[in-house]
Coordinates of N, CA, C and O in Angstrom, one line a residue:
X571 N 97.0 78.1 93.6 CA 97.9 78.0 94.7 C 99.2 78.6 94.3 O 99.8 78.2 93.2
X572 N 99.9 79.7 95.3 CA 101.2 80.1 94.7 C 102.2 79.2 95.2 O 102.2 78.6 96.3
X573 N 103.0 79.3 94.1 CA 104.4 78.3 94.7 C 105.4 79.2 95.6 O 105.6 80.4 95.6
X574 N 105.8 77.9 96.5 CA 106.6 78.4 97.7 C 107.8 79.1 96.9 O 107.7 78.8 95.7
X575 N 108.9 79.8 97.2 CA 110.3 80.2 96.8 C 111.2 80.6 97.8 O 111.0 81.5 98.6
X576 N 112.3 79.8 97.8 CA 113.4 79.7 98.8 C 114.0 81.3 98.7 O 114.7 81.7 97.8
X577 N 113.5 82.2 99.8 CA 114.4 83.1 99.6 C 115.9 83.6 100.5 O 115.5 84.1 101.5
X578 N 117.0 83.6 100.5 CA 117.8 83.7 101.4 C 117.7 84.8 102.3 O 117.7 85.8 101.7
X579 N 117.7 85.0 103.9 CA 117.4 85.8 104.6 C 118.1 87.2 104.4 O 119.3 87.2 104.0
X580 N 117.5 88.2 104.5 CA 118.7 89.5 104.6 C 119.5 89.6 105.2 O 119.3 89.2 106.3
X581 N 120.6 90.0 105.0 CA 121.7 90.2 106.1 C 121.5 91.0 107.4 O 120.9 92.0 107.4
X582 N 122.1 90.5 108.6 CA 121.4 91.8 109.7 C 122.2 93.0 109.9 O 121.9 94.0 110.5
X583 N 123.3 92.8 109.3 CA 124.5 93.6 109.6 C 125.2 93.3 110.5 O 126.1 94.1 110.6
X584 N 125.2 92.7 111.1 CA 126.0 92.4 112.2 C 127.6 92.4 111.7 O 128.5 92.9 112.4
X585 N 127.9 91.8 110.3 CA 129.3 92.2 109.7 C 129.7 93.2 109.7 O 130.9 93.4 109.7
X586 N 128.8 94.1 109.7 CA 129.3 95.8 109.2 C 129.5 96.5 110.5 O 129.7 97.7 110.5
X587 N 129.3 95.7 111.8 CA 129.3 96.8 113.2 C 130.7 95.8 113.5 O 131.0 94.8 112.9
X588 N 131.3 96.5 114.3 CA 133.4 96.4 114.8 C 133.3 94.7 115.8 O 134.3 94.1 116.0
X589 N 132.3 94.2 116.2 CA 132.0 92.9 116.7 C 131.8 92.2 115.4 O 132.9 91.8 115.2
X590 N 131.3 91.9 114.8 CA 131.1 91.6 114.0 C 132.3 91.1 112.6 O 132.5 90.1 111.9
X591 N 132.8 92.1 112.7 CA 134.3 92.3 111.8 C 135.3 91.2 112.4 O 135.8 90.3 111.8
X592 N 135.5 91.4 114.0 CA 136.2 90.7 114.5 C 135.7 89.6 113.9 O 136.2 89.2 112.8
X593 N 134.5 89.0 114.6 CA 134.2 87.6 114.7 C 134.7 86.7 113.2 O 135.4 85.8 113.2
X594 N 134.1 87.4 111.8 CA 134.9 87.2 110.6 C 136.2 87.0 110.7 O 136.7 85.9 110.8
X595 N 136.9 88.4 110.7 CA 138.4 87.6 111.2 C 139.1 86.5 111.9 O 140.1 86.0 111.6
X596 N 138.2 86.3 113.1 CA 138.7 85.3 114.0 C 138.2 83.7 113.5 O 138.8 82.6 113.9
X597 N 137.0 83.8 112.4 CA 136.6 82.6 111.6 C 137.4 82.5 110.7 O 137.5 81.3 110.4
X598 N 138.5 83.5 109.8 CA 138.7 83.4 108.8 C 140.4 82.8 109.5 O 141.0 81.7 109.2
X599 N 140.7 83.6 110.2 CA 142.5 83.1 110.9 C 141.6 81.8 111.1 O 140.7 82.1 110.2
X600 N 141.3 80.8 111.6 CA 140.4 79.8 112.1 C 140.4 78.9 110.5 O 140.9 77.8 110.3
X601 N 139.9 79.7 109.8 CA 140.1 78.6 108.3 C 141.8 78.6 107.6 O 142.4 77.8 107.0
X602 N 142.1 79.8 107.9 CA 143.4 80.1 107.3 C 144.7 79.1 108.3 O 145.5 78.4 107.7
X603 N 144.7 79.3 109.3 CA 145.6 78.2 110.5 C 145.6 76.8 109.8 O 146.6 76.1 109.5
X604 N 143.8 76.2 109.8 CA 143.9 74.4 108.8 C 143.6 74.7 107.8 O 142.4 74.4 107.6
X605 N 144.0 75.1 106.9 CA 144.4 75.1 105.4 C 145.4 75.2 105.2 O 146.2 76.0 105.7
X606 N 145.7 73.8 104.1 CA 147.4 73.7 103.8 C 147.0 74.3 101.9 O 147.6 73.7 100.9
X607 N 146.3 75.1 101.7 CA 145.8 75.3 100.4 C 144.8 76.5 100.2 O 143.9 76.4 101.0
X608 N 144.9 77.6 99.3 CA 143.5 78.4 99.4 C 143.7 78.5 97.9 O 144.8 78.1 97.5
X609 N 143.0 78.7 97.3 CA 142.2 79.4 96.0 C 141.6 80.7 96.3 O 141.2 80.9 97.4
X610 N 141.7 81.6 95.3 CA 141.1 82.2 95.2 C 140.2 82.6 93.7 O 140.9 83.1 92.8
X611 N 138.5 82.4 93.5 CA 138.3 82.3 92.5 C 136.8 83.7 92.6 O 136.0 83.9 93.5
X612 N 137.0 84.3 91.4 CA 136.2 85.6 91.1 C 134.4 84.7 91.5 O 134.0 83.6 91.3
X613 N 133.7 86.0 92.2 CA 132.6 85.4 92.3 C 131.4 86.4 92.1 O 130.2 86.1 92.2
X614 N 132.1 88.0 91.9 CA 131.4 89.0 90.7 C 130.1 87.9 89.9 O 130.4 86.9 89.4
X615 N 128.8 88.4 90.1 CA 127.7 88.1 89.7 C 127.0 86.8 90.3 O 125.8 86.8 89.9
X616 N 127.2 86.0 90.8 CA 126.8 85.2 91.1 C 125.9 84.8 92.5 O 126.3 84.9 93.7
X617 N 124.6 84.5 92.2 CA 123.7 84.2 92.9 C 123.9 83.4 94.1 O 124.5 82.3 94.0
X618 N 123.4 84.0 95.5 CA 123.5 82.7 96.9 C 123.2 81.5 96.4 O 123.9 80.5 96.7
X619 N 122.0 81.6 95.6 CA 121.9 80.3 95.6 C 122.6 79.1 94.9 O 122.6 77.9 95.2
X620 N 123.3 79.9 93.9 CA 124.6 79.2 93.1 C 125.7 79.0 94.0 O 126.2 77.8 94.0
X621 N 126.2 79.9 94.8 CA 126.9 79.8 96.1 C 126.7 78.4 96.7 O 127.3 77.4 96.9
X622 N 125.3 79.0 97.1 CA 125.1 77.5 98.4 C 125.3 75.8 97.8 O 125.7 74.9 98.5
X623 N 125.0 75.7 96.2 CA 125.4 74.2 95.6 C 126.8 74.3 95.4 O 127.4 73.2 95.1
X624 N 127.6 75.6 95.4 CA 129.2 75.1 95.1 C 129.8 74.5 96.0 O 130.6 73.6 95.9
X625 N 129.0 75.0 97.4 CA 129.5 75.1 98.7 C 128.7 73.5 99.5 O 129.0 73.0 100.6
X626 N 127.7 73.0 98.3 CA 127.4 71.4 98.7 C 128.1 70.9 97.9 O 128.2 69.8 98.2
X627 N 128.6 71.2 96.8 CA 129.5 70.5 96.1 C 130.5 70.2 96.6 O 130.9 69.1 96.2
X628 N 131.3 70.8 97.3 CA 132.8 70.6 97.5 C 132.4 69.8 99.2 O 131.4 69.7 99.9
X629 N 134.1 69.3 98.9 CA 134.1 68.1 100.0 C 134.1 68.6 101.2 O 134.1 69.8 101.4
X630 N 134.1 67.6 102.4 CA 133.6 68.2 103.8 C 134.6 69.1 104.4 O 134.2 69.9 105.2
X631 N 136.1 68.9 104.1 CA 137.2 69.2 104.5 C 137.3 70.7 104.4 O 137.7 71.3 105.4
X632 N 136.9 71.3 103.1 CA 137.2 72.1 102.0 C 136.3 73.5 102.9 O 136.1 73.2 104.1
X633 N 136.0 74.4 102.7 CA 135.5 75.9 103.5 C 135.3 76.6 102.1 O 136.1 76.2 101.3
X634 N 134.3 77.5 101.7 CA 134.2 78.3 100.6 C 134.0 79.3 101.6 O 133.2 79.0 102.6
X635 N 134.5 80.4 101.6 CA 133.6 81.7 102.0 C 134.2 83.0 101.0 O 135.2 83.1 100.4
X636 N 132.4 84.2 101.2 CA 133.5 85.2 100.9 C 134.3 86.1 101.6 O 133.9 86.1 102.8
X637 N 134.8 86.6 101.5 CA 135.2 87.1 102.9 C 135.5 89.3 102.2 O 135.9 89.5 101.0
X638 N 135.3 89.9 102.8 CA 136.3 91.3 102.7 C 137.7 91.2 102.3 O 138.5 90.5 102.9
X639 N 138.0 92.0 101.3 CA 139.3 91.8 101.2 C 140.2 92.4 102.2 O 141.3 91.9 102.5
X640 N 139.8 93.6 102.8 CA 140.2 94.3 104.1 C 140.5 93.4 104.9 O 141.7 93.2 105.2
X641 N 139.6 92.7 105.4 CA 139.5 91.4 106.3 C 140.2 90.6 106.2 O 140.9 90.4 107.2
X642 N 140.4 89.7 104.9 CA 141.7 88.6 104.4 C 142.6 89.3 104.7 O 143.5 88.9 105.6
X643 N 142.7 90.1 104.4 CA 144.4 90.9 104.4 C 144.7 91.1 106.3 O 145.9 91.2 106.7
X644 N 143.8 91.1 106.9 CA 144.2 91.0 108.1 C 144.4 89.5 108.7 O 145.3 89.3 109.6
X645 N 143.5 88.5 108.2 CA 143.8 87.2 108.7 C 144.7 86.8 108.0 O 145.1 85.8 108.7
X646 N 145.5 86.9 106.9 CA 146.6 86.2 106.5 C 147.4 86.6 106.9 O 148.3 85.7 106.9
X647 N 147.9 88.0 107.6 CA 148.9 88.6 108.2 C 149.5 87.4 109.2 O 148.9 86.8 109.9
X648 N 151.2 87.3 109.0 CA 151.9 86.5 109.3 C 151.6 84.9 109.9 O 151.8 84.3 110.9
X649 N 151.0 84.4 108.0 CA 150.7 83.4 107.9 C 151.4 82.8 106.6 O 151.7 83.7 105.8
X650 N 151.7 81.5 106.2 CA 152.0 81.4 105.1 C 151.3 81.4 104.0 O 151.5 80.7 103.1
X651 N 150.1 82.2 104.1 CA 149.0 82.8 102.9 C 149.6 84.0 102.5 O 149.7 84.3 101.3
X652 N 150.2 84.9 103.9 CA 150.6 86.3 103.2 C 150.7 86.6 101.9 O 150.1 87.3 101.2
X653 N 151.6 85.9 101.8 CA 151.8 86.2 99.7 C 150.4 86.3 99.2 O 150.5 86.9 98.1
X654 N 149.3 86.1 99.4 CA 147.9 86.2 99.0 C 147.8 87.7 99.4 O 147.0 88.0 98.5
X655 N 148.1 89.0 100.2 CA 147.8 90.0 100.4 C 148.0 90.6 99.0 O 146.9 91.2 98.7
X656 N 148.9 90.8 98.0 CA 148.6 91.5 96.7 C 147.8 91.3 95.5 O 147.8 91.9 94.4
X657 N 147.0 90.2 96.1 CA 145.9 89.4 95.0 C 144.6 89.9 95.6 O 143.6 89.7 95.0
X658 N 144.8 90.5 96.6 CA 143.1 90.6 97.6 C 142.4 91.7 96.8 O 142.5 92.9 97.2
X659 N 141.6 91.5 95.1 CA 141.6 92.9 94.8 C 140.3 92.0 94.2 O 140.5 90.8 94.0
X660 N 139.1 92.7 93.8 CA 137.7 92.4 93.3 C 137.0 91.5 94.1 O 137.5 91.1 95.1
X661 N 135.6 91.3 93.6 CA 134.8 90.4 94.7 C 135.4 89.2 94.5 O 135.5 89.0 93.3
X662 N 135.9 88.2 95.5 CA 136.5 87.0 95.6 C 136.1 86.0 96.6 O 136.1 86.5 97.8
X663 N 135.7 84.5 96.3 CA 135.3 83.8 97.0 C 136.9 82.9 97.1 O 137.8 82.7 96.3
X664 N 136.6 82.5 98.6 CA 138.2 81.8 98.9 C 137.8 80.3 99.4 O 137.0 80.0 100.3
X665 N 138.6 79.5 98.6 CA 138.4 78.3 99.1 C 139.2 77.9 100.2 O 140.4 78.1 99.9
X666 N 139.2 77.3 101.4 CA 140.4 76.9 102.6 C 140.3 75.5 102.3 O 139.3 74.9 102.6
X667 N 141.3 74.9 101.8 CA 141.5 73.6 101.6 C 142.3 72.5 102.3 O 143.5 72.6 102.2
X668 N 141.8 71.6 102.8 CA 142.9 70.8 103.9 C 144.0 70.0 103.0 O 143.6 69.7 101.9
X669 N 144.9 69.8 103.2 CA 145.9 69.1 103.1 C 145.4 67.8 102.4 O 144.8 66.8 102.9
X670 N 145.9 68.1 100.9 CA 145.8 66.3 100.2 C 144.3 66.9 99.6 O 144.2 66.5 98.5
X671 N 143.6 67.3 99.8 CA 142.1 67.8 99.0 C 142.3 68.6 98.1 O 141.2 68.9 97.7
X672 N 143.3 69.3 97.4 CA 143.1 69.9 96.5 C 142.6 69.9 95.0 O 141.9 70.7 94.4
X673 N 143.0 68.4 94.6 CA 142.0 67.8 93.9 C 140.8 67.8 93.7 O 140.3 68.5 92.8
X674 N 140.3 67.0 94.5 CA 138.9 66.9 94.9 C 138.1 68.1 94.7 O 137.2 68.3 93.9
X675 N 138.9 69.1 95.8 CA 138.2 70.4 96.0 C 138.0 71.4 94.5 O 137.1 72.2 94.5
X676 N 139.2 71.2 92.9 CA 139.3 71.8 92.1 C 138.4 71.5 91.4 O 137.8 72.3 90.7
X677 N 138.3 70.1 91.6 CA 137.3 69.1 90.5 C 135.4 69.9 90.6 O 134.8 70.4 89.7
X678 N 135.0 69.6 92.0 CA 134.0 70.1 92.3 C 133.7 71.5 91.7 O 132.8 72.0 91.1
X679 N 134.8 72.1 92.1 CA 134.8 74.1 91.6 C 134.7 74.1 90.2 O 133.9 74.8 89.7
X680 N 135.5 73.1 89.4 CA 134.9 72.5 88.3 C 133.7 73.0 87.4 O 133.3 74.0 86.8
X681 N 133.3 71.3 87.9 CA 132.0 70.9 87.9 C 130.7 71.6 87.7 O 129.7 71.6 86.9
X682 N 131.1 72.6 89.1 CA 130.0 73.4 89.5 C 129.8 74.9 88.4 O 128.8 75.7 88.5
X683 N 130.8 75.0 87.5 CA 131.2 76.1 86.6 C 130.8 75.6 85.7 O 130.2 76.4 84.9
X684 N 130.8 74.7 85.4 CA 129.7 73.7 84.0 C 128.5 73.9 84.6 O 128.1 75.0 84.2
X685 N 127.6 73.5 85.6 CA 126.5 73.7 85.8 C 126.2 74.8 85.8 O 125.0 74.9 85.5
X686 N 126.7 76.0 86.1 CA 126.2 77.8 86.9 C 126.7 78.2 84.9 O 126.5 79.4 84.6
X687 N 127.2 77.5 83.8 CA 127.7 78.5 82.7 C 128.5 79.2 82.7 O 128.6 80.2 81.9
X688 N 129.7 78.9 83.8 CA 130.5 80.2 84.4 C 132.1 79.8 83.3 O 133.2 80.1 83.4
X689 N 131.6 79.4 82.7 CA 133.6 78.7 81.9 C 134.3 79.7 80.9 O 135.1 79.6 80.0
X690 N 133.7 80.7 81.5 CA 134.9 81.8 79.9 C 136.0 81.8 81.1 O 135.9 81.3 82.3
X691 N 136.9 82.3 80.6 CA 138.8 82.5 81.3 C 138.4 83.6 82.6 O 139.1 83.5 83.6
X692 N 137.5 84.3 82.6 CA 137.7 85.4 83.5 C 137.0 84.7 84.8 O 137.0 85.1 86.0
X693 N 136.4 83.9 84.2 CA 135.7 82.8 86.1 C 136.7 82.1 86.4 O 136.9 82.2 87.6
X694 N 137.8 81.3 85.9 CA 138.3 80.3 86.6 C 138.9 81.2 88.1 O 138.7 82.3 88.7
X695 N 139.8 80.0 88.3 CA 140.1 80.6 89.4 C 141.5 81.1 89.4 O 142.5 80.4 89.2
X696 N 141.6 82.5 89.8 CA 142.8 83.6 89.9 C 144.1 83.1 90.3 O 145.1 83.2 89.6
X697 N 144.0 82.5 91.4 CA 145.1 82.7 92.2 C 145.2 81.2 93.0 O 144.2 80.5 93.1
X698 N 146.5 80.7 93.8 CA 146.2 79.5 94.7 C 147.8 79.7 95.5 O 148.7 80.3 94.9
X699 N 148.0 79.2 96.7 CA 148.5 79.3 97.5 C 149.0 77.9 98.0 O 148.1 77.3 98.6
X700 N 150.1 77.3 97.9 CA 150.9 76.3 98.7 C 152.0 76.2 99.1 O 152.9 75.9 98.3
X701 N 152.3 76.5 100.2 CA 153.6 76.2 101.2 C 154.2 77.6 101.0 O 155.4 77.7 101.0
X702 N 153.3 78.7 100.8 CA 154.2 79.8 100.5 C 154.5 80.4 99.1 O 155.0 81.5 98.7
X703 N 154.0 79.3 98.5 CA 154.0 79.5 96.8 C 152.9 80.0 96.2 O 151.8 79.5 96.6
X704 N 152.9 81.0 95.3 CA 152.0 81.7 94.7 C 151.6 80.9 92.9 O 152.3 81.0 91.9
X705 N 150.8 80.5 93.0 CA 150.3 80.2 91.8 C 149.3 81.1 91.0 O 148.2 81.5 91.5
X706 N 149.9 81.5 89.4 CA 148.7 82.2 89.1 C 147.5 82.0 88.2 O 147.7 80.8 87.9
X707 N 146.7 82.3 87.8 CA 145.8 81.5 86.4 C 146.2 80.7 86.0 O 145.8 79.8 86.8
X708 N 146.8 80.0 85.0 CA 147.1 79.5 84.6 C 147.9 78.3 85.0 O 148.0 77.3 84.3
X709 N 148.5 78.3 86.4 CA 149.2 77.5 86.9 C 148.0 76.9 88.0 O 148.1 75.8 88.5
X710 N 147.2 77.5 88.4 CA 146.8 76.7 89.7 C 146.1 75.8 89.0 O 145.5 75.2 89.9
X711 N 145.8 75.1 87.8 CA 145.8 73.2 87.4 C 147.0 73.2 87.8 O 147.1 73.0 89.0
X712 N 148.1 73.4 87.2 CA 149.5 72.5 87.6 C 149.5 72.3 89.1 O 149.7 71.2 89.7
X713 N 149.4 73.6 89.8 CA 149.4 73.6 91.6 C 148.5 72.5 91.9 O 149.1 71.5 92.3
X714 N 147.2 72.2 91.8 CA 146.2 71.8 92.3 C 146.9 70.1 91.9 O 146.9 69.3 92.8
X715 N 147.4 69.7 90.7 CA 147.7 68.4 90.5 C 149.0 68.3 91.0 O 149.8 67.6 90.3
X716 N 149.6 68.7 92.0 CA 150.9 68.4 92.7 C 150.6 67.4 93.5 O 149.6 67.2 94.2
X717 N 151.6 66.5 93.4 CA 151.3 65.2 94.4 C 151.7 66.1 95.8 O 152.5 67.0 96.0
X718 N 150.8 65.3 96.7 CA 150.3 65.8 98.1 C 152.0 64.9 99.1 O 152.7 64.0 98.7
X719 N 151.9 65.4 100.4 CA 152.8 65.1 100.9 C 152.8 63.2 101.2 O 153.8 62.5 101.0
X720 N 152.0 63.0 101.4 CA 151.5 61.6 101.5 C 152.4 60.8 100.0 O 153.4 60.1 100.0
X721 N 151.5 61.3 99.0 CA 151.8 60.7 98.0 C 153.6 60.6 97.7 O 154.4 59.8 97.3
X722 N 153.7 61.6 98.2 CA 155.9 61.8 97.7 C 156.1 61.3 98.7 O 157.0 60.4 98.7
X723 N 155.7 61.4 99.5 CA 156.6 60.2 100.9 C 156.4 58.5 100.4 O 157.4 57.8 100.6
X724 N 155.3 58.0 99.8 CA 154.8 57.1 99.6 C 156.2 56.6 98.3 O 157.0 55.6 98.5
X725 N 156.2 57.4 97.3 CA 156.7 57.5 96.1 C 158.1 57.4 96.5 O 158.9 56.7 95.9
X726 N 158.4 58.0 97.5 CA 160.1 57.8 98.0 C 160.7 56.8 98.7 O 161.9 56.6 98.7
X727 N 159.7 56.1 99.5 CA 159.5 55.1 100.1 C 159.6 53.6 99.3 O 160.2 52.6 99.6
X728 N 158.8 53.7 98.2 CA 159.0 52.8 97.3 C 160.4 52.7 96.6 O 161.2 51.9 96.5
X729 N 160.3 53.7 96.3 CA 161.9 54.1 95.4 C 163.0 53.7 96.6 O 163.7 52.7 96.2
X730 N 163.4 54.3 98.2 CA 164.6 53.2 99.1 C 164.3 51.8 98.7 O 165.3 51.4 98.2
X731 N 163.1 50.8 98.8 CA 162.7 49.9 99.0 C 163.4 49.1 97.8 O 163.9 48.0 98.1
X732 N 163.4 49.7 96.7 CA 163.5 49.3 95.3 C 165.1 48.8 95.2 O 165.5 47.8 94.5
X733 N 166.4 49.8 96.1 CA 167.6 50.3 96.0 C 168.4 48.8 96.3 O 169.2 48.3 95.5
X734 N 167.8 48.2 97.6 CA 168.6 46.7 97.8 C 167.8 45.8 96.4 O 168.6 45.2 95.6
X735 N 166.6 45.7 96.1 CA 166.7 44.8 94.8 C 167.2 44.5 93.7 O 167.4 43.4 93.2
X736 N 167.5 46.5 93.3 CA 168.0 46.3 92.0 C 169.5 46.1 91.7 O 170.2 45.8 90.8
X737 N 169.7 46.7 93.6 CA 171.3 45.9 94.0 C 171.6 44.4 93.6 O 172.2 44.2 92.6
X738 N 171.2 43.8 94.1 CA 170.8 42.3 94.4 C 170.8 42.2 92.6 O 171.8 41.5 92.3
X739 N 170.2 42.4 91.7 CA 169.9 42.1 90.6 C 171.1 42.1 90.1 O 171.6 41.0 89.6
X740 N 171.9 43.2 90.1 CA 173.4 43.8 89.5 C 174.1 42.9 89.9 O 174.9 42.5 89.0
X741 N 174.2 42.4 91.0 CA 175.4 41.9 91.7 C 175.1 40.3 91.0 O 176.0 39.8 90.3
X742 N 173.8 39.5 91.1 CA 173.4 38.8 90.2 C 174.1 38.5 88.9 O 174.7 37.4 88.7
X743 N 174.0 39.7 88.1 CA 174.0 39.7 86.9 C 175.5 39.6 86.7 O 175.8 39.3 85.5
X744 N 176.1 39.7 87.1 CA 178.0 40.1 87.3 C 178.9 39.2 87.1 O 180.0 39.3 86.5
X745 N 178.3 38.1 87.6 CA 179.2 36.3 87.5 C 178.1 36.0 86.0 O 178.6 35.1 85.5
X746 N 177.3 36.2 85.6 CA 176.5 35.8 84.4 C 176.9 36.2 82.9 O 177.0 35.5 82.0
X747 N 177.3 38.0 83.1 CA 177.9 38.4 82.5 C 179.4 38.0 82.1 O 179.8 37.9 81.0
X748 N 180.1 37.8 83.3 CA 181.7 37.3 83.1 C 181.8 36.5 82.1 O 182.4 36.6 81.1
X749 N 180.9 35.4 82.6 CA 180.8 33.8 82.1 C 180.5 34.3 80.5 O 181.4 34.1 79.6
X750 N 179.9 34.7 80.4 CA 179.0 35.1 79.0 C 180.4 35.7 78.2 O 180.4 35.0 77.1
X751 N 181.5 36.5 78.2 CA 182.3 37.3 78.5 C 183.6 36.2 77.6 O 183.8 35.9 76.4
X752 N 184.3 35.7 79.0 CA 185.0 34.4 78.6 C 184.6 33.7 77.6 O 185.5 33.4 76.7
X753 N 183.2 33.2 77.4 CA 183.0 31.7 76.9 C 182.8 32.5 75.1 O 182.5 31.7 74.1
X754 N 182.9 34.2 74.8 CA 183.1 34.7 73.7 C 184.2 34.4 73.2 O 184.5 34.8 72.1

């Protein structure tokens, strides 16, 4: 009995005729509009079907695609991705990441590079994008672990909260001190 084998369909081309191009673009402005975050990480050699578990790997929020670099460079056009137009160079898979998932989403990309053997310096991932800031190699860990807007609002919020207590403590402490003071 031969064993079944998952093969992924051929492409129809439908990418490569001028309808087709659109429709990409108009998916890709579409991921690029809700993403407060992209990556971009090298994907030179790598099998669909390694694709398809990166792409179950990562959280529901998160979008993997590859896209044309021709193409990106037209959907980021006057977007706060732009600054990503002089990085659009080799085969590149783009992560569109929602707001506050960056983590999650890096962790997974991770993960999934321990599983596929992908961990020499030349797989990680290249490039990343927030609020207009360009992160490169080496920095998109530091990008990716930035506290999210939530969390600094959170963090700031505690910190006013804190300002009448430690008032209160001082002002406390002031007749305790005197006393202490004098009675030297």
């Amino acid at each position: 009995m031969q064993a079944l084998h998952m093969v992924a369909p051929k492409p129809s081309g439908f990418t490569s005729t001028k309808p087709g191009k659109a429709a990409v673009i108009e998916r890709t402005k579409n991921l690029v509009h809700n993403a407060g975050f992209i990556i971009i990480a090298p994907i030179e050699g790598v099998k669909k079907e390694n694709i398809d578990i990166l792409r179950n790997m990562l959280p529901e929020t998160t979008k993997a695609h590859v896209v044309k670099n021709a193409l990106m460079r037209i959907a980021v056009r006057h977007t706060q991705f732009e600054c990503l137009i002089p990085f659009l160079k080799h085969e590149s898979m783009y992560f569109f990441i929602a707001e506050g998932e960056q983590k999650k989403s890096f962790q997974a990309f991770k993960k999934w590079q321990d599983e596929v053997k992908r961990t020499e310096p030349e797989f990680n991932a290249r490039v990343c994008v927030l609020e207009g800031t360009v992160y490169k190699e080496q920095d998109v860990e530091t990008a990716v672990n930035l506290p999210t807007r939530k969390e600094l609002m959170t963090q700031i919020a505690v910190a006013i909260r804190m300002i009448p207590t430690r008032l209160a403590t001082s002002l406390n402490a002031i007749p305790t001190k005197v006393a202490i003071a004098i009675n030297a």
